XYZ file of C-alpha atoms in Angstrom:
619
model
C 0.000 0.000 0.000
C 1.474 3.435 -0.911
C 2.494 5.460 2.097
C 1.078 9.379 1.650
C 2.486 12.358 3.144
C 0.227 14.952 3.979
C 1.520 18.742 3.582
C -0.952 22.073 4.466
C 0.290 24.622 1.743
C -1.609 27.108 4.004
C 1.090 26.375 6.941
C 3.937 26.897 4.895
C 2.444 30.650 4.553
C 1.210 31.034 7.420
C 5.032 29.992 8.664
C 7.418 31.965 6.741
C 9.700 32.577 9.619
C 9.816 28.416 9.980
C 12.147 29.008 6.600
C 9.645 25.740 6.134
C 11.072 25.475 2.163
C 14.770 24.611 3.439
C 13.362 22.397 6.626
C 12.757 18.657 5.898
C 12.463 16.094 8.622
C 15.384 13.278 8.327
C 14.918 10.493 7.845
C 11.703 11.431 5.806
C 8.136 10.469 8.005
C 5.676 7.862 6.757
C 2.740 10.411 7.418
C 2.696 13.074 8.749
C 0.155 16.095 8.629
C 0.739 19.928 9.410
C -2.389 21.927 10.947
C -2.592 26.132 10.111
C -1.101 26.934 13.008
C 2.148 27.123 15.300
C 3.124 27.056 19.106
C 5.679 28.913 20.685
C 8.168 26.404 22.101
C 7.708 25.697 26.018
C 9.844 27.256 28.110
C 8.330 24.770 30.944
C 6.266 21.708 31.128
C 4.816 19.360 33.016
C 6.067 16.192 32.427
C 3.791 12.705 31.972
C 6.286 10.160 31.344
C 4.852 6.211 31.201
C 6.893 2.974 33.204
C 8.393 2.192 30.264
C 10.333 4.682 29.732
C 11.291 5.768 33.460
C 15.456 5.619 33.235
C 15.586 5.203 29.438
C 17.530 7.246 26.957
C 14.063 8.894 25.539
C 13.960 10.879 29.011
C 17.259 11.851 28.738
C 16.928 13.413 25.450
C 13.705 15.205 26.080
C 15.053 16.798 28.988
C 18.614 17.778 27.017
C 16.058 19.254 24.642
C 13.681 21.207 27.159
C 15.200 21.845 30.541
C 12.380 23.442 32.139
C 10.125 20.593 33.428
C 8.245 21.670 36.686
C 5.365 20.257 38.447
C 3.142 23.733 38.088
C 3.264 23.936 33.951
C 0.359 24.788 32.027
C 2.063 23.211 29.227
C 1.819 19.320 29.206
C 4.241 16.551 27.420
C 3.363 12.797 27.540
C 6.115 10.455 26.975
C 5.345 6.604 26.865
C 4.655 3.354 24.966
C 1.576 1.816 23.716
C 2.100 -0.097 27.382
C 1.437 2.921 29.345
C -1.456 3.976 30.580
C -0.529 7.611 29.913
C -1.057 6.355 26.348
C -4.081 4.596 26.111
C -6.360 7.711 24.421
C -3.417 7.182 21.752
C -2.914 3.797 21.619
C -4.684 3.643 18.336
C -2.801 6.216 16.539
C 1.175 4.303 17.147
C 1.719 2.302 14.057
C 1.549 -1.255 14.878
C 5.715 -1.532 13.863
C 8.872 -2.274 15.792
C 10.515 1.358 16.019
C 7.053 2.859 15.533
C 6.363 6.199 17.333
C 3.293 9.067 17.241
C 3.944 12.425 17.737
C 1.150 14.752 18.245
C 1.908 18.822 18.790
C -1.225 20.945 20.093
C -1.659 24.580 21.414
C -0.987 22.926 25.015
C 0.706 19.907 24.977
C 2.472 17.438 23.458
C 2.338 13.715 22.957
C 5.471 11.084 21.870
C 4.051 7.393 21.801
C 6.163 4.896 20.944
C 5.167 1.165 19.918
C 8.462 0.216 21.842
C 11.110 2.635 24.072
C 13.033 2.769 20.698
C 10.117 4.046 19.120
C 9.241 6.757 21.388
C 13.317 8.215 21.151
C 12.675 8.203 17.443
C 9.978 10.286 18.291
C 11.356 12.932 20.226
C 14.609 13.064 17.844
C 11.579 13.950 15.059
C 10.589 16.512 17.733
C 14.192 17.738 18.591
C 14.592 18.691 14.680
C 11.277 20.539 14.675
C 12.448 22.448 17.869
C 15.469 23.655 15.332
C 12.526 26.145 14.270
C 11.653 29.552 15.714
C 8.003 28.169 16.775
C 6.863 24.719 16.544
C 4.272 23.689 13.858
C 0.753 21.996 14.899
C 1.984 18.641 13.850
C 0.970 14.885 13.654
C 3.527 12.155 12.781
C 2.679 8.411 12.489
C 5.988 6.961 11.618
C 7.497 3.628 11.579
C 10.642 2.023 9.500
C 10.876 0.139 6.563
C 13.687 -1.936 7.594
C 14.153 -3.123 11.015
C 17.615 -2.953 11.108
C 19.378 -0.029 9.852
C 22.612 1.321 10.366
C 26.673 0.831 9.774
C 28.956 -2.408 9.417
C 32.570 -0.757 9.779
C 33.977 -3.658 8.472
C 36.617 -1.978 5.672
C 40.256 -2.630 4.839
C 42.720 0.641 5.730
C 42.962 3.048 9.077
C 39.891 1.569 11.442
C 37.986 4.807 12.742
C 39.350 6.214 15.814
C 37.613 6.401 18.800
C 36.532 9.841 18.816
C 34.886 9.589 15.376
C 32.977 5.947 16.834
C 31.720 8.157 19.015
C 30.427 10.843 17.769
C 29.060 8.175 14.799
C 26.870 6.117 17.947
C 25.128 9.864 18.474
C 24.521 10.530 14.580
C 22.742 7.371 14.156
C 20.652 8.223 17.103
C 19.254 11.382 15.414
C 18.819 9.608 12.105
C 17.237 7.052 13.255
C 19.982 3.867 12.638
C 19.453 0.798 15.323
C 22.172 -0.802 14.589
C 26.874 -0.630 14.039
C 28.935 -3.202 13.787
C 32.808 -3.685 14.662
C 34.654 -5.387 12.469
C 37.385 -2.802 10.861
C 39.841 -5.387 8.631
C 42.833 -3.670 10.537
C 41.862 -4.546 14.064
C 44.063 -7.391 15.169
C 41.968 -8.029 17.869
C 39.322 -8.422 15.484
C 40.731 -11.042 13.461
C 44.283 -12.456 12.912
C 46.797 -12.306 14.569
C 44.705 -12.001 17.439
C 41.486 -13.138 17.673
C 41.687 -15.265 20.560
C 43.320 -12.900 22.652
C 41.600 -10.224 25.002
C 41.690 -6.531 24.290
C 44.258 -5.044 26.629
C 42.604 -3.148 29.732
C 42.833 0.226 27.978
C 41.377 -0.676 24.391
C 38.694 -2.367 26.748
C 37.955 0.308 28.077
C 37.024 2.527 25.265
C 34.784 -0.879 23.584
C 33.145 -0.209 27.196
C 32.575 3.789 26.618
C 31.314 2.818 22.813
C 28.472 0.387 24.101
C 27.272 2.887 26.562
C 26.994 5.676 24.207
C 25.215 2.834 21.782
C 22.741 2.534 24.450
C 22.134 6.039 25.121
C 21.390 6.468 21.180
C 19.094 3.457 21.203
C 21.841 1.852 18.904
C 23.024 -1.849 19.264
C 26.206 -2.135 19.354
C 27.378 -5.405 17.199
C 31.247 -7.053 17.901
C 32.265 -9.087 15.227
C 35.023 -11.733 14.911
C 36.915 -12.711 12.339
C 38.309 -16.693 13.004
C 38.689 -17.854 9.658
C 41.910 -16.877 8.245
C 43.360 -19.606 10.738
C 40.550 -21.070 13.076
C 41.400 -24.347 13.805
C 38.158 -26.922 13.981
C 37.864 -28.259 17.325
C 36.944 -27.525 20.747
C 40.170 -25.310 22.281
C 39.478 -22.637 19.001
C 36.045 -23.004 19.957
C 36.137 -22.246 23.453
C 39.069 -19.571 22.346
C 36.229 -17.778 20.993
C 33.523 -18.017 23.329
C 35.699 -16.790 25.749
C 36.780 -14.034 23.705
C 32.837 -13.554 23.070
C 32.423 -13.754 26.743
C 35.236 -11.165 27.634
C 33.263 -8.456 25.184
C 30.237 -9.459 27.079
C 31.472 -8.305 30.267
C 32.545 -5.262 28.716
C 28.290 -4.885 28.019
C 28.179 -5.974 24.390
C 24.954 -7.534 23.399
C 25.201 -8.436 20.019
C 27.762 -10.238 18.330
C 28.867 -11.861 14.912
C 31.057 -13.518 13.035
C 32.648 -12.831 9.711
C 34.451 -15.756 7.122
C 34.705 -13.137 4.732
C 37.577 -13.487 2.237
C 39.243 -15.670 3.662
C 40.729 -19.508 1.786
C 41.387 -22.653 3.030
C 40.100 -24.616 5.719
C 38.015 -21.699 7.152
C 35.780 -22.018 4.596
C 34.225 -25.289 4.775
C 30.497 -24.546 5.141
C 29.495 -27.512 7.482
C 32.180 -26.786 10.064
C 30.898 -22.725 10.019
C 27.290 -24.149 10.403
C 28.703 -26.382 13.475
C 30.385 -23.318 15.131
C 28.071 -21.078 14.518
C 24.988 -23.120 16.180
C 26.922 -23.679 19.285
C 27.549 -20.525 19.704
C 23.979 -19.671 19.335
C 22.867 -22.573 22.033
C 24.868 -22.071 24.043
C 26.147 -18.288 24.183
C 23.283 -16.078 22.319
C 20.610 -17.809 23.585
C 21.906 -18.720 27.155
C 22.939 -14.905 27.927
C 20.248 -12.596 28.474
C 19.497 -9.070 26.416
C 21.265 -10.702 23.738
C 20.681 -10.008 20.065
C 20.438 -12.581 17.087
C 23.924 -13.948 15.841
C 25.091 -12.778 12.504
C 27.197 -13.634 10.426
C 28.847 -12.958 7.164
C 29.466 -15.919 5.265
C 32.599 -16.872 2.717
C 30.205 -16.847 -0.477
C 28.880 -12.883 0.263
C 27.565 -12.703 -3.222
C 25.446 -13.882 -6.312
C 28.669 -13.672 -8.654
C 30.976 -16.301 -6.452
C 28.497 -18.794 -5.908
C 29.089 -21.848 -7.578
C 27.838 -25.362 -7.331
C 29.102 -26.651 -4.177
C 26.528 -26.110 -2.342
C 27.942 -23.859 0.082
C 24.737 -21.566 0.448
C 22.317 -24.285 0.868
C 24.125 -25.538 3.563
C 23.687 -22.553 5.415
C 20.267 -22.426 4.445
C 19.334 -25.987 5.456
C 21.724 -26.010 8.629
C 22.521 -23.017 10.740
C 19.755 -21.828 13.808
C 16.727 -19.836 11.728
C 17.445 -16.849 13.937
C 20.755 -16.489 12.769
C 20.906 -13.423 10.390
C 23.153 -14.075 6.850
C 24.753 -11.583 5.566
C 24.390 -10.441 1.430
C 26.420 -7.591 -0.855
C 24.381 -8.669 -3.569
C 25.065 -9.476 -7.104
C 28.651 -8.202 -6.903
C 31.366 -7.270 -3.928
C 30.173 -3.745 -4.614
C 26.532 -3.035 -6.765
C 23.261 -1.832 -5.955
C 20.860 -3.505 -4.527
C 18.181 -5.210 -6.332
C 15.221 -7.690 -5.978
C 16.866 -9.959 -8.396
C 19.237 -10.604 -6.265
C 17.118 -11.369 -2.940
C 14.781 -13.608 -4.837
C 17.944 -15.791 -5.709
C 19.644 -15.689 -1.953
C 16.970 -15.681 0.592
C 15.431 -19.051 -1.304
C 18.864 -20.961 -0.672
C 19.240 -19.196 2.700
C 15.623 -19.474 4.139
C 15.812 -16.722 5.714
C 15.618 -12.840 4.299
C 19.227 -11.360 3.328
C 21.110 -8.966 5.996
C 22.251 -6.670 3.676
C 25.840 -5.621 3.462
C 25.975 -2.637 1.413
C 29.766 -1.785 0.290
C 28.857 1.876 -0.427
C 30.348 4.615 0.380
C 33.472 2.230 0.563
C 36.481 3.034 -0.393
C 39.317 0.676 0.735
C 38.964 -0.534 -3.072
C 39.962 3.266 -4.087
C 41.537 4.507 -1.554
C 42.463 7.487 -3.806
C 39.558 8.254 -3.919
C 36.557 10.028 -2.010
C 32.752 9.050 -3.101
C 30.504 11.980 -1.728
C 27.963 12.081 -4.126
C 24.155 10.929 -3.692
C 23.178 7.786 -2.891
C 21.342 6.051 -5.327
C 20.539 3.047 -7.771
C 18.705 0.702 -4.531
C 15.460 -0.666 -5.934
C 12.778 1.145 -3.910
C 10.471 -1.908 -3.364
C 12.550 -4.236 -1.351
C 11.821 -3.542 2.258
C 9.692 -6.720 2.674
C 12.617 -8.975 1.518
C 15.584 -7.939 3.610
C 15.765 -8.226 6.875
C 18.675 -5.463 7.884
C 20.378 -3.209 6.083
C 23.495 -1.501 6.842
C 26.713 0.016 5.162
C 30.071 -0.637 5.100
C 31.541 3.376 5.147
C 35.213 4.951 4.133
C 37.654 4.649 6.562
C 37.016 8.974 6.228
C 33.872 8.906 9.308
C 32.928 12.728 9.113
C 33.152 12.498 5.164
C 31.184 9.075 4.984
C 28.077 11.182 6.769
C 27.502 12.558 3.768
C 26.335 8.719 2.575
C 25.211 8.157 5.364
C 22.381 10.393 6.037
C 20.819 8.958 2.298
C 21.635 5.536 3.457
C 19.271 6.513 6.522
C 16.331 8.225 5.078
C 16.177 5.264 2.294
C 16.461 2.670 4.844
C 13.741 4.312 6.543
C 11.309 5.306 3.908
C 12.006 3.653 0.044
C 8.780 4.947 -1.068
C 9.294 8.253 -0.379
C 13.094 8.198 -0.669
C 14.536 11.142 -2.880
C 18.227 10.766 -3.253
C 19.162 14.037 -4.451
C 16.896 15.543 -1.682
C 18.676 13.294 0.969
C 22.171 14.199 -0.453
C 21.550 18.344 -0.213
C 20.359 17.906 3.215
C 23.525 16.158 4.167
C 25.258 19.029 2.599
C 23.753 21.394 4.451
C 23.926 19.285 7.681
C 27.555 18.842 7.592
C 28.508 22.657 6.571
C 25.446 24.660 6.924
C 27.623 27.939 6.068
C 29.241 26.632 2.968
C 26.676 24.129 1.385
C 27.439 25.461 -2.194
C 31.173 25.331 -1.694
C 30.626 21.630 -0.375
C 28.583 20.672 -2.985
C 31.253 21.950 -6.005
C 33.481 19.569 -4.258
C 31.448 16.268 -3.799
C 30.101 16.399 -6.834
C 33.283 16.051 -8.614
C 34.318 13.489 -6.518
C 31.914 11.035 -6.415
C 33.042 8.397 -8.752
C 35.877 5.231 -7.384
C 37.034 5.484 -11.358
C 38.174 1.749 -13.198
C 38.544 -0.720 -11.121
C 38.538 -4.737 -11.171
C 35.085 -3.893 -9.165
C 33.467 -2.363 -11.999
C 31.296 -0.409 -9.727
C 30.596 3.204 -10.867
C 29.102 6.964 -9.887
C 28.138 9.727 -11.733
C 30.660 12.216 -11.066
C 30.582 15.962 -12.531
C 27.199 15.588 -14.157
C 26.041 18.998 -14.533
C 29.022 19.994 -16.555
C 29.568 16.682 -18.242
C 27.552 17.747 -21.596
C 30.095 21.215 -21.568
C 33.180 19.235 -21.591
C 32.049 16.934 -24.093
C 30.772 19.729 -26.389
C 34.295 21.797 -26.126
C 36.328 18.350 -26.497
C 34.619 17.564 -29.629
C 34.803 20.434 -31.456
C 38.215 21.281 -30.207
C 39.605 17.487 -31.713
C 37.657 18.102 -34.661
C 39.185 21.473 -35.601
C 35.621 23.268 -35.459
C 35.285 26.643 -33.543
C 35.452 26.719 -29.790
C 31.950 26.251 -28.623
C 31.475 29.770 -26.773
C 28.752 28.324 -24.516
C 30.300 25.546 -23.519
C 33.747 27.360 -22.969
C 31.819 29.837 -20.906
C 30.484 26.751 -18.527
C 33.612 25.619 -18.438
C 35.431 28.378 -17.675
C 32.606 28.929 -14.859
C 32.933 25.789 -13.720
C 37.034 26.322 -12.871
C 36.267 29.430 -10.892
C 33.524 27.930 -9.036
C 36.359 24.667 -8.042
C 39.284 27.367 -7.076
C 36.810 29.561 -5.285
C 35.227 26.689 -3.123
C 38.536 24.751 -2.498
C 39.717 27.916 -1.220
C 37.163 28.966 1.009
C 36.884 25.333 2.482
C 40.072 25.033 3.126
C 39.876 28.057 5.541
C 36.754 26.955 7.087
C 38.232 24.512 9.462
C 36.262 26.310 12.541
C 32.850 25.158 10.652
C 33.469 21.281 10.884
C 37.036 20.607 12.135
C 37.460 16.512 11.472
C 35.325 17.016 7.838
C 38.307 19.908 6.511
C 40.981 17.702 8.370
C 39.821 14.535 6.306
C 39.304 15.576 3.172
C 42.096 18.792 3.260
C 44.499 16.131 0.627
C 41.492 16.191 -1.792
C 40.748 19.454 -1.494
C 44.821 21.124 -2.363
C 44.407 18.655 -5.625
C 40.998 19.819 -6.344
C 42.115 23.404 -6.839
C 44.630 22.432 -8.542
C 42.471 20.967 -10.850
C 40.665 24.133 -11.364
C 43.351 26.426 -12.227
C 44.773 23.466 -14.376
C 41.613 23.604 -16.396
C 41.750 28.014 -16.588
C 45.086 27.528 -17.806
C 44.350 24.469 -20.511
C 41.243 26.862 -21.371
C 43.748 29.625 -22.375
C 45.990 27.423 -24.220
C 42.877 26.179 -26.789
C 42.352 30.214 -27.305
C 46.112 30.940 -27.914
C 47.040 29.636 -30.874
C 48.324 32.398 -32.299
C 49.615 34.368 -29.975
C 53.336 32.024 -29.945
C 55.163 34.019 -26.529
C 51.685 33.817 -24.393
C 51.299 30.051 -25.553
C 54.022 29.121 -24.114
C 53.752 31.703 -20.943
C 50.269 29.194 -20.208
C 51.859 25.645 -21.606
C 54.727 26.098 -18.761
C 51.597 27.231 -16.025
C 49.471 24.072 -17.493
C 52.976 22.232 -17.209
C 53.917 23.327 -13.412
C 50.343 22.811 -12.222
C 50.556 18.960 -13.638
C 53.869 18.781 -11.321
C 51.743 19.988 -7.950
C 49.400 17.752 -8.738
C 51.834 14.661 -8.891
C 53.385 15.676 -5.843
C 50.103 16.356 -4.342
C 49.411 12.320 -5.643
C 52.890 11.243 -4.318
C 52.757 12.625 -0.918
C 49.261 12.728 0.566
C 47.558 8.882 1.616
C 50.145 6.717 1.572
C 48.015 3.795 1.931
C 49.238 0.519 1.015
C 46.335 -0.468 -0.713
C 45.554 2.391 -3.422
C 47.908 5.373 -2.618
C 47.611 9.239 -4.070
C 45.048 11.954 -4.440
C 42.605 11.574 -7.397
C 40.036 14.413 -7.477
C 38.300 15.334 -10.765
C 39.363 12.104 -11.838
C 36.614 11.001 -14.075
C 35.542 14.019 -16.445
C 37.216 16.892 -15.525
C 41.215 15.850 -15.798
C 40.514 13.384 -18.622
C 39.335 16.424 -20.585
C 41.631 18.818 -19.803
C 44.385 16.379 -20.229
C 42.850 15.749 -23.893
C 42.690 19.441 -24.540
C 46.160 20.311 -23.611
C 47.770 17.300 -25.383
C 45.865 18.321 -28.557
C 46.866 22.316 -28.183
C 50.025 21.322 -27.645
C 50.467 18.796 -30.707
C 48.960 22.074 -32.881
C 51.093 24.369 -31.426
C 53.946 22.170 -32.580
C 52.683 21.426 -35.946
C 52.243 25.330 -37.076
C 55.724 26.385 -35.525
C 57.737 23.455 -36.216
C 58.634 23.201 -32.014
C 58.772 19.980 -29.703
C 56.701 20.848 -26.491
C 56.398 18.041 -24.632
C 52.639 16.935 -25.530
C 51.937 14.506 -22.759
C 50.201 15.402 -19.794
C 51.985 13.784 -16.707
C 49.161 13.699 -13.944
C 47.926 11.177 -12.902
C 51.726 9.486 -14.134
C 50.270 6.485 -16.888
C 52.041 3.418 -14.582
C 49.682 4.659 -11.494
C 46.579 4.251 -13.483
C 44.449 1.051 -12.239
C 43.202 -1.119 -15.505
């Protein structure tokens, strides 16, 4: 059944000062309904708050949001479940949904019921982004998600997040909504070999410790993964090796836990002896502990395109506990998601797919950033997955950008609007320089060729100038004057906003910090562009041709050493910005002045462009 959304045009009037055409609730509502008219935000209250949620985090936040609760209040706010009795006159208004939550604003009170405790934080986090306004709007929300399990698997290759950035991750999904993050970063050797088996020392305890408490204070479950398969052993001292490592997290208030046999060979593979493990440690861990959540795990054969016939699949279909949760990437390592692809796993697996989505991951192209929109997830799938959650760039601030889309889709697929989602995370993460953030992610969007074959659109509002001024530039017509105009534009607009970001370090410290590498080459790539612009219009003019080819020249050194010396990773090192349309252009466009230039004065510039240097270049 199609969800509607319900909008008053007259309230958006009546509400100028709301600036109601920039405000959006994230993620977006199931229903929700504005009235004609707006309340002045409490300045005290009387509190009505139901059994269920005495000492939970929804208390907490309501009372970070509005300080002034006091016994004498005209003003009245109920806060409860569908349990309480505070909530029975609303009982029939909370959606009938895990997560589910009513929100109800009148002239003199307001009401948060949740279908669970979850559900009624999700409802005052709608209710702390409507108190973002100057008044609050006469409001009704009936909300629920599509997917019950939504969040992040940090489960990439490279530099595992540092604690800091976990943190202040646990309190973003909390606003948008996300119920679930996994641990299992590739580079933790506590995580997976060398040591698995072994405890975390005392102080890298610790912090696990401070991360599940701030999971529980964002109504987030906090997932520890394992990774035993790169050289478990199959019998009992590996096993009980890992329940006690299980057991050790436990004590440091973990309650959900998996285990990954991701890309790994050899004898860790061997489907019956991962069905074996994993049911004991469902019997007798999972299900003998109390509070905790449904194993998962991710299995060897993660996707449609390495299955073969062995049978690997259907033993985990046939075999393993049916409250274990399987985890899926779908067709590919990296793709889109697609019902194609559930209607061929969750058959083998009897069970719906936990989705593993490898977007906005990067560990592939680690040159890379990909801050564009998220989009290219059928819209119609909610009823065949069971959880969905993505695997991020090792970049945590920068990955918000995905993040927020991955959120609101997760959320609401019906109503999900992926450039709508990605301009609100724009705004979110630099609210004074959205337009200079925007230049830069949308030219670097795209991970570029790679044995992956997964792709982004990447510069797509100037792609059809830089096609027009290529081709009539190779084909010796005139120089498109519209399309060197948008071009020309288009280079200012890069310098200007690489500039001005990178002296906006006060507006979001750890977002200018992690993408600072990306930004020096991105200007760069703008005033290599002006220059290659000037050398197309100079061909006659011999002394200022070359004045520009040595500027062009120069610039395509900075960049190299910009490539050489920033993100030394071992996997995929340099700085690619631009990478996909914008440098393969201008790189066309000087090689070709350059060649003419030689031909009409009978001189031997070098015509190669030397960024990005040709034995760096991934096939």
């Amino acid at each position: 059944m199609k969800k509607i959304v319900f909008v008053v045009a007259s309230f958006l009037l009546a509400t100028a000062s709301m600036q109601a055409q920039d405000f959006r609730l994230q993620p977006t509502p199931q229903e929700y309904v504005f009235q004609n008219d707006s309340v002045a935000i409490p300045q005290t209250y009387r509190l009505h708050a139901g059994n269920s949620v005495s000492g939970q985090p929804s208390l907490s936040l309501l009372k970070s949001l509005l300080p002034g609760e006091t016994s004498t209040a005209d003003f009245q706010i109920y806060v409860g479940t569908k349990t309480d009795k505070e909530m029975k006159k609303y009982r029939k208004r909370i959606p009938e949904k895990a997560d589910g939550y009513f929100l109800k604003i009148e002239k003199n009170r307001i009401v948060v019921a949740g279908a669970d405790e979850r559900g009624a934080y999700y409802g005052l986090q709608t209710l702390a982004q409507l108190l973002t306004r100057n008044q609050l709007p006469q409001i009704e929300v009936a909300d629920y998600p599509d997917v019950p399990y939504r969040g992040v698997v940090e489960g990439f290759y490279g530099t595992p997040w540092s604690h800091e950035a976990r943190m202040d991750q646990l309190d973003f999904y909390g606003r948008n909504k996300m119920n679930i993050y996994i641990y299992g970063p590739k580079d933790d050797p506590y995580h997976r070999t060398p040591h698995w088996r072994t405890p975390y020392p005392a102080q890298e305890g610790e912090r696990i410790k401070q991360l599940v408490n701030r999971a529980k204070q964002n109504e987030v479950i906090f997932y520890w993964a394992i990774h035993p398969g790169g050289d478990i052993h199959w019998n009992e001292e590996d096993r009980d090796l890992l329940l006690k490592k299980f057991e050790s997290m436990y004590q440091l208030g973990v309650r959900g836990f998996a285990v990954f046999f991701d890309d790994i060979s050899g004898e860790g593979t061997k489907a019956d002896k991962q069905v074996e493990l994993l049911n004991y440690i469902d019997e007798h861990f999972v299900q003998a502990k109390e509070g905790v959540a449904p194993l998962i795990v991710c299995p060897t054969i993660y996707n449609q395109a390495w299955v073969k016939d062995d049978g690997y699949l259907t033993t985990l279909g046939d075999k393993l506990n049916e409250d274990i949760q399987v985890m899926w990437t779908g067709d590919k390592v990296v793709t889109t998601i697609n019902n194609a692809t559930l209607d061929f796993v969750n058959p083998l697996l009897k069970r719906k797919a936990f989705i593993w989505w490898n977007y906005p991951v990067s560990d592939y192209v680690t040159d890379h950033l990909l801050m564009g929109p998220v989009y290219g997830n059928e819209q119609n799938i909610q009823d065949k997955v069971s959880a969905f959650v993505s695997n991020p760039m090792e970049h945590a601030e920068a990955s918000k950008i995905a993040l927020y889309g991955v959120a609101d889709y997760t959320w609401n697929m019906n109503q999900y609007d992926s450039n709508a989602s990605w301009q609100y995370a724009l705004r979110s993460l630099m609210p004074v320089h959205t337009e200079e953030l925007e230049v830069f992610a949308m030219h670097n969007a795209d991970p570029g060729p790679s044995g992956l074959t997964f792709r982004r659109d990447e510069s797509v509002a100037i792609q059809p100038a830089l096609a027009t001024l290529a081709d009539t530039y190779r084909n010796k017509q005139d120089i498109n004057a519209t399309a060197y105009r948008q071009v020309s534009e288009e280079c200012e607009r890069i310098i200007r906003s690489a500039d001005i970001l990178l002296a906006s370090s006060n507006e979001n410290p750890a977002l200018i910090k992690e993408i600072k590498p990306w930004l020096l080459q991105f200007k760069l790539v703008g005033e290599y562009g002006k220059e290659v612009l000037n050398l197309i219009n100079l061909p006659a003019q011999k002394e200022a041709f070359v004045q520009s080819y040595e500027h062009a020249r120069a610039l395509q050194v900075l960049m190299h050493e910009v490539d050489s010396t920033y993100n030394r990773s071992s996997y995929y090192p340099g700085i690619k910005s631009g990478a996909t349309h914008l440098m393969p252009t201008f790189n066309a466009l000087f090689e070709t002045a350059t060649q003419r230039y030689n031909i009409q004065y009978n001189e031997s510039l070098d015509e190669q462009s030397i960024f990005p240097p040709k034995e760096n270049v991934k096939k």
